[in-house]
PDB file of C-alpha atoms in Angstrom:
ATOM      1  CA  UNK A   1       0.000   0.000   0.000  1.00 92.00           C
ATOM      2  CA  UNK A   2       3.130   2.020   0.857  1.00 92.00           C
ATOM      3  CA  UNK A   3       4.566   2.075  -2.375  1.00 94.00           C
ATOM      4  CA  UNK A   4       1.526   2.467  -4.335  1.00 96.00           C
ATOM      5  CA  UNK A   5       0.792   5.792  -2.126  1.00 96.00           C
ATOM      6  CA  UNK A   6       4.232   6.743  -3.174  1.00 96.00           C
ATOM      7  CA  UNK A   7       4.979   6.157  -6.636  1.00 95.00           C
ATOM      8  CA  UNK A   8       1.170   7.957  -6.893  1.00 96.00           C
ATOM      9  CA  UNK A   9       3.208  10.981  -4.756  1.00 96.00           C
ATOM     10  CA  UNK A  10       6.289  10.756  -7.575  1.00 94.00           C
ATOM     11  CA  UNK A  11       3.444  10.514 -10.732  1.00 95.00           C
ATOM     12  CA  UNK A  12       1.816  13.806  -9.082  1.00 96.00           C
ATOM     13  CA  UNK A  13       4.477  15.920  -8.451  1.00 95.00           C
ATOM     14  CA  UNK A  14       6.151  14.883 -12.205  1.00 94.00           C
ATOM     15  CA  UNK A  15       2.746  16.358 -13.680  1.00 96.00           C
ATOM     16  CA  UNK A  16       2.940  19.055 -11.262  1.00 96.00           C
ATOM     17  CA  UNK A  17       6.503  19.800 -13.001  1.00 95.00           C
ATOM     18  CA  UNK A  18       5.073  19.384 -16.353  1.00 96.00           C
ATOM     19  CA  UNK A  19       1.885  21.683 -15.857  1.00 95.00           C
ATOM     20  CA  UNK A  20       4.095  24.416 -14.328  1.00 95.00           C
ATOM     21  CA  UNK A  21       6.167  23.906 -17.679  1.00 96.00           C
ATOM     22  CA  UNK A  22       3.255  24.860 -19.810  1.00 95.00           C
ATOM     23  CA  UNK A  23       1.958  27.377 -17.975  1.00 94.00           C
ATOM     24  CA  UNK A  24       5.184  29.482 -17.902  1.00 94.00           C
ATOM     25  CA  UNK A  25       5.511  29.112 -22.223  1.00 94.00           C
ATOM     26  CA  UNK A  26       1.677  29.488 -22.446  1.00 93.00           C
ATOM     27  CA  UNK A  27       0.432  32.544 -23.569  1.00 93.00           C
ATOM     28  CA  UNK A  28      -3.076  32.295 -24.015  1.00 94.00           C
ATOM     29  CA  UNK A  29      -5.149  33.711 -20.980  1.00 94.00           C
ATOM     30  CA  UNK A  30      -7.744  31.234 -20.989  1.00 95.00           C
ATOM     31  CA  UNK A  31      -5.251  28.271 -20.967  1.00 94.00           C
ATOM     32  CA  UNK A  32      -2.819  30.086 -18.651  1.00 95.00           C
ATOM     33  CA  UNK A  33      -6.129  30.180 -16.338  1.00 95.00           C
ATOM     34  CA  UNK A  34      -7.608  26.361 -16.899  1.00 95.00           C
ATOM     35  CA  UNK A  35      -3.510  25.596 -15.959  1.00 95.00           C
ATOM     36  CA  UNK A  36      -3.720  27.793 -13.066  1.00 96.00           C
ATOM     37  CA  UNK A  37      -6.669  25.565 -11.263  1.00 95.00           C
ATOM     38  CA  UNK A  38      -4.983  22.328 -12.251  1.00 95.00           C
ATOM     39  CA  UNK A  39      -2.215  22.936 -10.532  1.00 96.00           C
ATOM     40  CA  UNK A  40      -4.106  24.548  -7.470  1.00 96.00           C
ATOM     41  CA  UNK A  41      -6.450  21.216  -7.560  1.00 96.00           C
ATOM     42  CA  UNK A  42      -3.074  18.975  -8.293  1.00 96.00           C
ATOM     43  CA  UNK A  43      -1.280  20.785  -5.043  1.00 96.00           C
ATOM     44  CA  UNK A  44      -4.310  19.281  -2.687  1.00 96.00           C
ATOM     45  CA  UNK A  45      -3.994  16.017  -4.874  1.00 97.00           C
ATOM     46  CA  UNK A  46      -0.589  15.893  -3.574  1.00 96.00           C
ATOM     47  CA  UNK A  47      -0.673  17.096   0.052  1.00 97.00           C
ATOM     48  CA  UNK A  48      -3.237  14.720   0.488  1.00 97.00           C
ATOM     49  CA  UNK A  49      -1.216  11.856  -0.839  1.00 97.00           C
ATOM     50  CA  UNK A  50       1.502  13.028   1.885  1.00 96.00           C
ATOM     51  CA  UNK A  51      -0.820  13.144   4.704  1.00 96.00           C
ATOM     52  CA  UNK A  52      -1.954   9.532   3.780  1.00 97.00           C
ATOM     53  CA  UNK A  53       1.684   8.021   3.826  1.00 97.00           C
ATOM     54  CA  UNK A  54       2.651   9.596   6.740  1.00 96.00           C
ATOM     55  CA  UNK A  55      -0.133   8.153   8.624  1.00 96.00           C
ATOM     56  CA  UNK A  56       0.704   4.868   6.868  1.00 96.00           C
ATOM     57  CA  UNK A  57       4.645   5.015   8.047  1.00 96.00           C
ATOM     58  CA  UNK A  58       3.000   6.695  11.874  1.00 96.00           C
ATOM     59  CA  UNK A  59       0.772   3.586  12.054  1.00 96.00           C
ATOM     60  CA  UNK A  60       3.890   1.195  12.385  1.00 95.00           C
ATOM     61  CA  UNK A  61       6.192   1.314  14.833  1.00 96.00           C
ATOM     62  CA  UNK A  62       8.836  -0.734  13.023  1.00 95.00           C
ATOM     63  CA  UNK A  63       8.359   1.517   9.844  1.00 95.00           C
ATOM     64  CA  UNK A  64       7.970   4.588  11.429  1.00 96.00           C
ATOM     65  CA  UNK A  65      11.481   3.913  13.390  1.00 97.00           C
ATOM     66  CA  UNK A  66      13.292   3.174  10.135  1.00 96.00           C
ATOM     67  CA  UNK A  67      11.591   6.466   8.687  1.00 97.00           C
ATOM     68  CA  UNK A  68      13.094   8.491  11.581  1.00 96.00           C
ATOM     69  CA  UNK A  69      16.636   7.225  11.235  1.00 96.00           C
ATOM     70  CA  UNK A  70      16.354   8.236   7.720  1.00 96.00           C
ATOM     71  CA  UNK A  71      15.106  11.370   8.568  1.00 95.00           C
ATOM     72  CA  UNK A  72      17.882  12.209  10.445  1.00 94.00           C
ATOM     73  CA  UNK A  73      20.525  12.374   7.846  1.00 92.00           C
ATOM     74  CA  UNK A  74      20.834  15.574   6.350  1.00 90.00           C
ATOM     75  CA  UNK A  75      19.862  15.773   2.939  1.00 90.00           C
ATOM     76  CA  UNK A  76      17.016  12.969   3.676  1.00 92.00           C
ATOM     77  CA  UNK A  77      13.806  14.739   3.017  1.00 93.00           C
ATOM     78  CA  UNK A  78      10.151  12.917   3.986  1.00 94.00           C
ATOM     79  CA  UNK A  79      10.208  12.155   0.126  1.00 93.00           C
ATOM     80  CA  UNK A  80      13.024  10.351   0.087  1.00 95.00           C
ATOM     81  CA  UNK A  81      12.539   8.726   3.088  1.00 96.00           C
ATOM     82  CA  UNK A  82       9.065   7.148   1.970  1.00 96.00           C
ATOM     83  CA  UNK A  83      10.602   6.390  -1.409  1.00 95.00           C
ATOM     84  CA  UNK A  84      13.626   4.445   0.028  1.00 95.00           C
ATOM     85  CA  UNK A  85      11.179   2.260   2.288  1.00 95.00           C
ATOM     86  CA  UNK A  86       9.033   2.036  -0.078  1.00 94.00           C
ATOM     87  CA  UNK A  87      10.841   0.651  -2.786  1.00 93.00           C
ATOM     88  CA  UNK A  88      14.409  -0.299  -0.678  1.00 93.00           C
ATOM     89  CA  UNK A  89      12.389  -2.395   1.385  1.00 90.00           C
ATOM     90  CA  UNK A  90      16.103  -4.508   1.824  1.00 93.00           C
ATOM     91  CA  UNK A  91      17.842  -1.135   3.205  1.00 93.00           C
ATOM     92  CA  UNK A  92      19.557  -2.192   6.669  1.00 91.00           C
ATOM     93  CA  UNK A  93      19.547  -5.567   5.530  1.00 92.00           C
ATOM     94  CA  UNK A  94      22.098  -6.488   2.858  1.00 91.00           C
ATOM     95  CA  UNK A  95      25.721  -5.548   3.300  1.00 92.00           C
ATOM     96  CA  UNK A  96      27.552  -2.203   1.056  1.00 92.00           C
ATOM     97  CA  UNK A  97      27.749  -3.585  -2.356  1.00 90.00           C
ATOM     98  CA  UNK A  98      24.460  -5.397  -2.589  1.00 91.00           C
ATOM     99  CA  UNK A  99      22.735  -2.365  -1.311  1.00 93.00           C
ATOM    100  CA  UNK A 100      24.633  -0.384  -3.480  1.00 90.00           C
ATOM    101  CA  UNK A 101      24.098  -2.266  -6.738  1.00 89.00           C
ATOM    102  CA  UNK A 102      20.091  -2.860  -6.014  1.00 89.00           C
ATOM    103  CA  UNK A 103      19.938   1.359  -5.661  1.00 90.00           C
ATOM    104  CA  UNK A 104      21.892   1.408  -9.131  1.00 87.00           C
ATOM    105  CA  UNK A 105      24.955   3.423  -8.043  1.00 88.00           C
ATOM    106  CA  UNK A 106      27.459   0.692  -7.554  1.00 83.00           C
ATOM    107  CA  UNK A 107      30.083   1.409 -10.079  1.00 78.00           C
ATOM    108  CA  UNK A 108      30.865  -1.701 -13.190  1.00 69.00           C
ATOM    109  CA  UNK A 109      33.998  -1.970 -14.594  1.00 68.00           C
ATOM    110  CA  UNK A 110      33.892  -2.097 -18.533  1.00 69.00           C
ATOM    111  CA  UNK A 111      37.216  -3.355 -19.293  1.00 64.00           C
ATOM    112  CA  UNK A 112      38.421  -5.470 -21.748  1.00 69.00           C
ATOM    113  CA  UNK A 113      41.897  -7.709 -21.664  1.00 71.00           C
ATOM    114  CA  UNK A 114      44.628  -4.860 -20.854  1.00 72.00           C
ATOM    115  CA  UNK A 115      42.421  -1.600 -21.351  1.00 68.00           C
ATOM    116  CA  UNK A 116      40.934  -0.391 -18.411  1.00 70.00           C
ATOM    117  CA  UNK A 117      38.047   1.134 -19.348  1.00 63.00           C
ATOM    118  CA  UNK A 118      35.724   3.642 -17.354  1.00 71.00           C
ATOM    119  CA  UNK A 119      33.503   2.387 -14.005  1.00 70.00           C
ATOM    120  CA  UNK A 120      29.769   3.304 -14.752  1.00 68.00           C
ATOM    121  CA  UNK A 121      26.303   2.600 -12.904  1.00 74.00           C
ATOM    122  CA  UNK A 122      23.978   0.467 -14.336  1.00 74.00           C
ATOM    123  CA  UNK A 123      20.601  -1.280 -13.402  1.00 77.00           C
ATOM    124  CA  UNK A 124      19.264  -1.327 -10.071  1.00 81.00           C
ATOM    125  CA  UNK A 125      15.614   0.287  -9.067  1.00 87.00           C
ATOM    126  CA  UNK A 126      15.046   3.299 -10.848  1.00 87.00           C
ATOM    127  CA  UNK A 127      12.478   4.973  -8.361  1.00 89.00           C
ATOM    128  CA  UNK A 128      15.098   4.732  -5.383  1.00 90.00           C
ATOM    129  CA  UNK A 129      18.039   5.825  -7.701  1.00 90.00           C
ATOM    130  CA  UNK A 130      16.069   9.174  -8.239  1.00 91.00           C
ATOM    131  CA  UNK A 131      15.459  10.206  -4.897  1.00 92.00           C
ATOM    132  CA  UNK A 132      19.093   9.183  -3.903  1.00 93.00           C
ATOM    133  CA  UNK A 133      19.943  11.621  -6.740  1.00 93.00           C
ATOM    134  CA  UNK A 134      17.896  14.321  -5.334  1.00 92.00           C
ATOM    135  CA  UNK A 135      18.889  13.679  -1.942  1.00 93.00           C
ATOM    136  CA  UNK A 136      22.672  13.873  -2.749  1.00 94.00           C
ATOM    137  CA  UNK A 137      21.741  17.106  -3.977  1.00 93.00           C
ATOM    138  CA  UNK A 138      21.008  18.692  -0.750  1.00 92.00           C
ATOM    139  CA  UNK A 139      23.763  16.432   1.091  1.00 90.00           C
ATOM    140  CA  UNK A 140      26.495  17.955  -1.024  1.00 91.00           C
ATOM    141  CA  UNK A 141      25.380  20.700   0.272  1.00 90.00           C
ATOM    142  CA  UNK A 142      24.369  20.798   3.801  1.00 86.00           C
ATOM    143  CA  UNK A 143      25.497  17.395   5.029  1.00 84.00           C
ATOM    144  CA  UNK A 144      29.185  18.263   6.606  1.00 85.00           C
ATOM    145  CA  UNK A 145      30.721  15.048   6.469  1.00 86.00           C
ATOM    146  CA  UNK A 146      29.116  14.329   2.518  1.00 89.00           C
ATOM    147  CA  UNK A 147      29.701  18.097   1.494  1.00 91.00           C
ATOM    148  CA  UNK A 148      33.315  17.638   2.239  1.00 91.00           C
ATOM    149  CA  UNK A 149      33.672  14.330   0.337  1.00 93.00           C
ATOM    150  CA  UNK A 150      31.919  16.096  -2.187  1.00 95.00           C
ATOM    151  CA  UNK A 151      34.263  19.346  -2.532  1.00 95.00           C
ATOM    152  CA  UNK A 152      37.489  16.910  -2.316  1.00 95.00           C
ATOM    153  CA  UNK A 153      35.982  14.687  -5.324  1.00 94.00           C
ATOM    154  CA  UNK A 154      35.820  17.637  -7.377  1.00 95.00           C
ATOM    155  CA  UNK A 155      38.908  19.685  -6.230  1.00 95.00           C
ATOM    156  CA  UNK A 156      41.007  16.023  -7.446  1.00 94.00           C
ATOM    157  CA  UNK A 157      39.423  16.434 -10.360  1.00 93.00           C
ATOM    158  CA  UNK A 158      36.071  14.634 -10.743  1.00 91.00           C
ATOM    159  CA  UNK A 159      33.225  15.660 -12.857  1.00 92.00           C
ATOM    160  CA  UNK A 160      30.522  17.273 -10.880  1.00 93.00           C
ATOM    161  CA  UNK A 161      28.037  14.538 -12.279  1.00 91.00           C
ATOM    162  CA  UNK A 162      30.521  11.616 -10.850  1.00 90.00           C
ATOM    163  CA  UNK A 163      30.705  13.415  -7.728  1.00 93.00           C
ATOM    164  CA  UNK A 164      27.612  13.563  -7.170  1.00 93.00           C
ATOM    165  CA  UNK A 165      27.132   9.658  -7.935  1.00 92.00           C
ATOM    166  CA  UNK A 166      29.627   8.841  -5.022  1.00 93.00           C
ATOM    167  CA  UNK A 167      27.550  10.729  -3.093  1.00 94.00           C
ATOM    168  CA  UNK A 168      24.792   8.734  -3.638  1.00 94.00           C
ATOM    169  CA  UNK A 169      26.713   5.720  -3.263  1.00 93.00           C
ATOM    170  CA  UNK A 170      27.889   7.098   0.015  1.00 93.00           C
ATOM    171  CA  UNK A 171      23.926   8.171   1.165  1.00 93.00           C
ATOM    172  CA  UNK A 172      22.489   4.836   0.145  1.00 94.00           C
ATOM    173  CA  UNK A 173      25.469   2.705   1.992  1.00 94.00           C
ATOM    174  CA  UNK A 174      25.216   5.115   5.507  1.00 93.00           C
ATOM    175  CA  UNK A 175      21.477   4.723   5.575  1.00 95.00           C
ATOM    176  CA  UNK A 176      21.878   1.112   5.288  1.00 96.00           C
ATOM    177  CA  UNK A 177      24.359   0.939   8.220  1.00 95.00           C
ATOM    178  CA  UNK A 178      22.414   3.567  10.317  1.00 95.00           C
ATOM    179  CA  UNK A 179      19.094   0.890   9.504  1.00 96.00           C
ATOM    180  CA  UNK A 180      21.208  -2.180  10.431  1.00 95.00           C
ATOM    181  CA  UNK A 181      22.602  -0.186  13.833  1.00 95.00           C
ATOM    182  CA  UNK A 182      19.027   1.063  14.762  1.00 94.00           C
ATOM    183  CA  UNK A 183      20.902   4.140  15.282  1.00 94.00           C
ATOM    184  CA  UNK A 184      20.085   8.183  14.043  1.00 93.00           C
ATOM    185  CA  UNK A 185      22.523  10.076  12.550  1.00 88.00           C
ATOM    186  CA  UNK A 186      25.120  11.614  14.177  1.00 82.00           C
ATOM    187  CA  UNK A 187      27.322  15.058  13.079  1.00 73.00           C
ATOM    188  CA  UNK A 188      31.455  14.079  13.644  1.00 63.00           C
ATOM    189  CA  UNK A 189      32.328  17.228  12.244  1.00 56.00           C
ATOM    190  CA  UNK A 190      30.892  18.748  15.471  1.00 52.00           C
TER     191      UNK A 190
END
C-alpha cells in the first residue's frame, strides 16, 4: 500500500513539473487560467497523498522507526525517506555492495583484456536511484561530512556529475548501516 501511495506521490508531483512547464511558455489567458486551477487542484492532490503516507509510516512502529533514522541524515527529506522504504524495502539488511548495486549506483567496470576502461552505474531500481539523486543534492550541500567528500571529489578532479554519484553511493550505503545499527545520525564534524 506504501509504495503504491508513493509512486502515486512521484506521478503527481512529475505532472505538477510538467503543468508548471506549460503554464510558464503558455500565452493564451484562458489556458494560462484552466492551468492555473490544475495545478491549485493537483497541489491538494498531492498534500493529500503526503498526509496519507505519513499516517501509513505513523501507524507502524517498526516503519515509522526506520523512517526516523532516515530522517535524520541531512539531505534525507520525507520524500526520500518514503521512497527508500518504499521501494528499498532490503535497506539495513544487505551488506555495502548489494545495497549499493540494487539502488543502481554501484560502479561496473567495462574493461576489456589490458584496457581499463571507465567504471559506470547500471541497473538497479530506478524509483530509489532518483530520490538518492535528489537527496545527494542537498547532502552535497548541507550534510558536513558528505559536502566535504563532495568538494574533495571535485577539487582532485572529478566531474561534478561523478561526484555527485559517489555521493549517492555514500547516502544509500550510511542509511543502510544507520538501519542495520538502529541508530540516528550523528554530526562528527561537530
Amino acid at each position: 500500500m506504501l509504495q503504491e501511495l508513493v509512486h502515486a506521490r512521484n506521478a503527481a508531483t512529475a505532472e505538477r513539473t510538467a503543468l508548471a512547464n506549460r503554464l510558464a511558455a503558455s500565452q493564451a489567458t484562458f489556458l494560462r487560467k484552466e492551468l492555473r486551477g490544475r495545478l491549485k487542484s493537483l497541489e491538494g492532490h498531492i498534500e493529500r497523498l503526503e498526509t496519507e503516507i505519513a499516517a501509513r509510516i505513523a501507524a507502524d512502529p517498526a516503519l515509522a522507526r526506520r523512517y526516523e533514522i532516515l530522517l535524520s541524515i541531512p539531505g534525507v527529506g520525507p520524500g526520500v525517506a518514503a521512497n527508500l522504504l518504499a521501494d528499498l524495502a532490503e535497506l539495513g539488511s544487505l551488506d555495502r555492495h548489494a545495497i549499493a548495486t540494487l539502488a543502481g549506483v554501484a560502479p561496473f567496470a567495462d574493461d576489456s583484456g589490458d584496457t581499463v576502461g571507465q567504471r559506470h552505474i547500471k541497473g538497479g531500481r530506478a524509483s530509489p536511484r532518483r530520490a538518492l539523486y535528489w537527496a545527494a543534492l542537498s547532502a552535497s550541500r548541507h550534510n558536513p561530512d558528505l559536502s566535504a567528500f563532495y568538494k574533495r571529489l571535485v577539487e582532485c578532479g572529478k566531474k561534478p556529475k561523478l561526484a555527485l554519484t559517489a555521493v549517492m553511493r555514500k547516502l544509500v550505503i550510511l542509511a543502510n548501516t544507520l538501519l542495520k545499527e538502529n541508530r540516528l545520525w550523528v554530526d562528527h564534524c561537530a
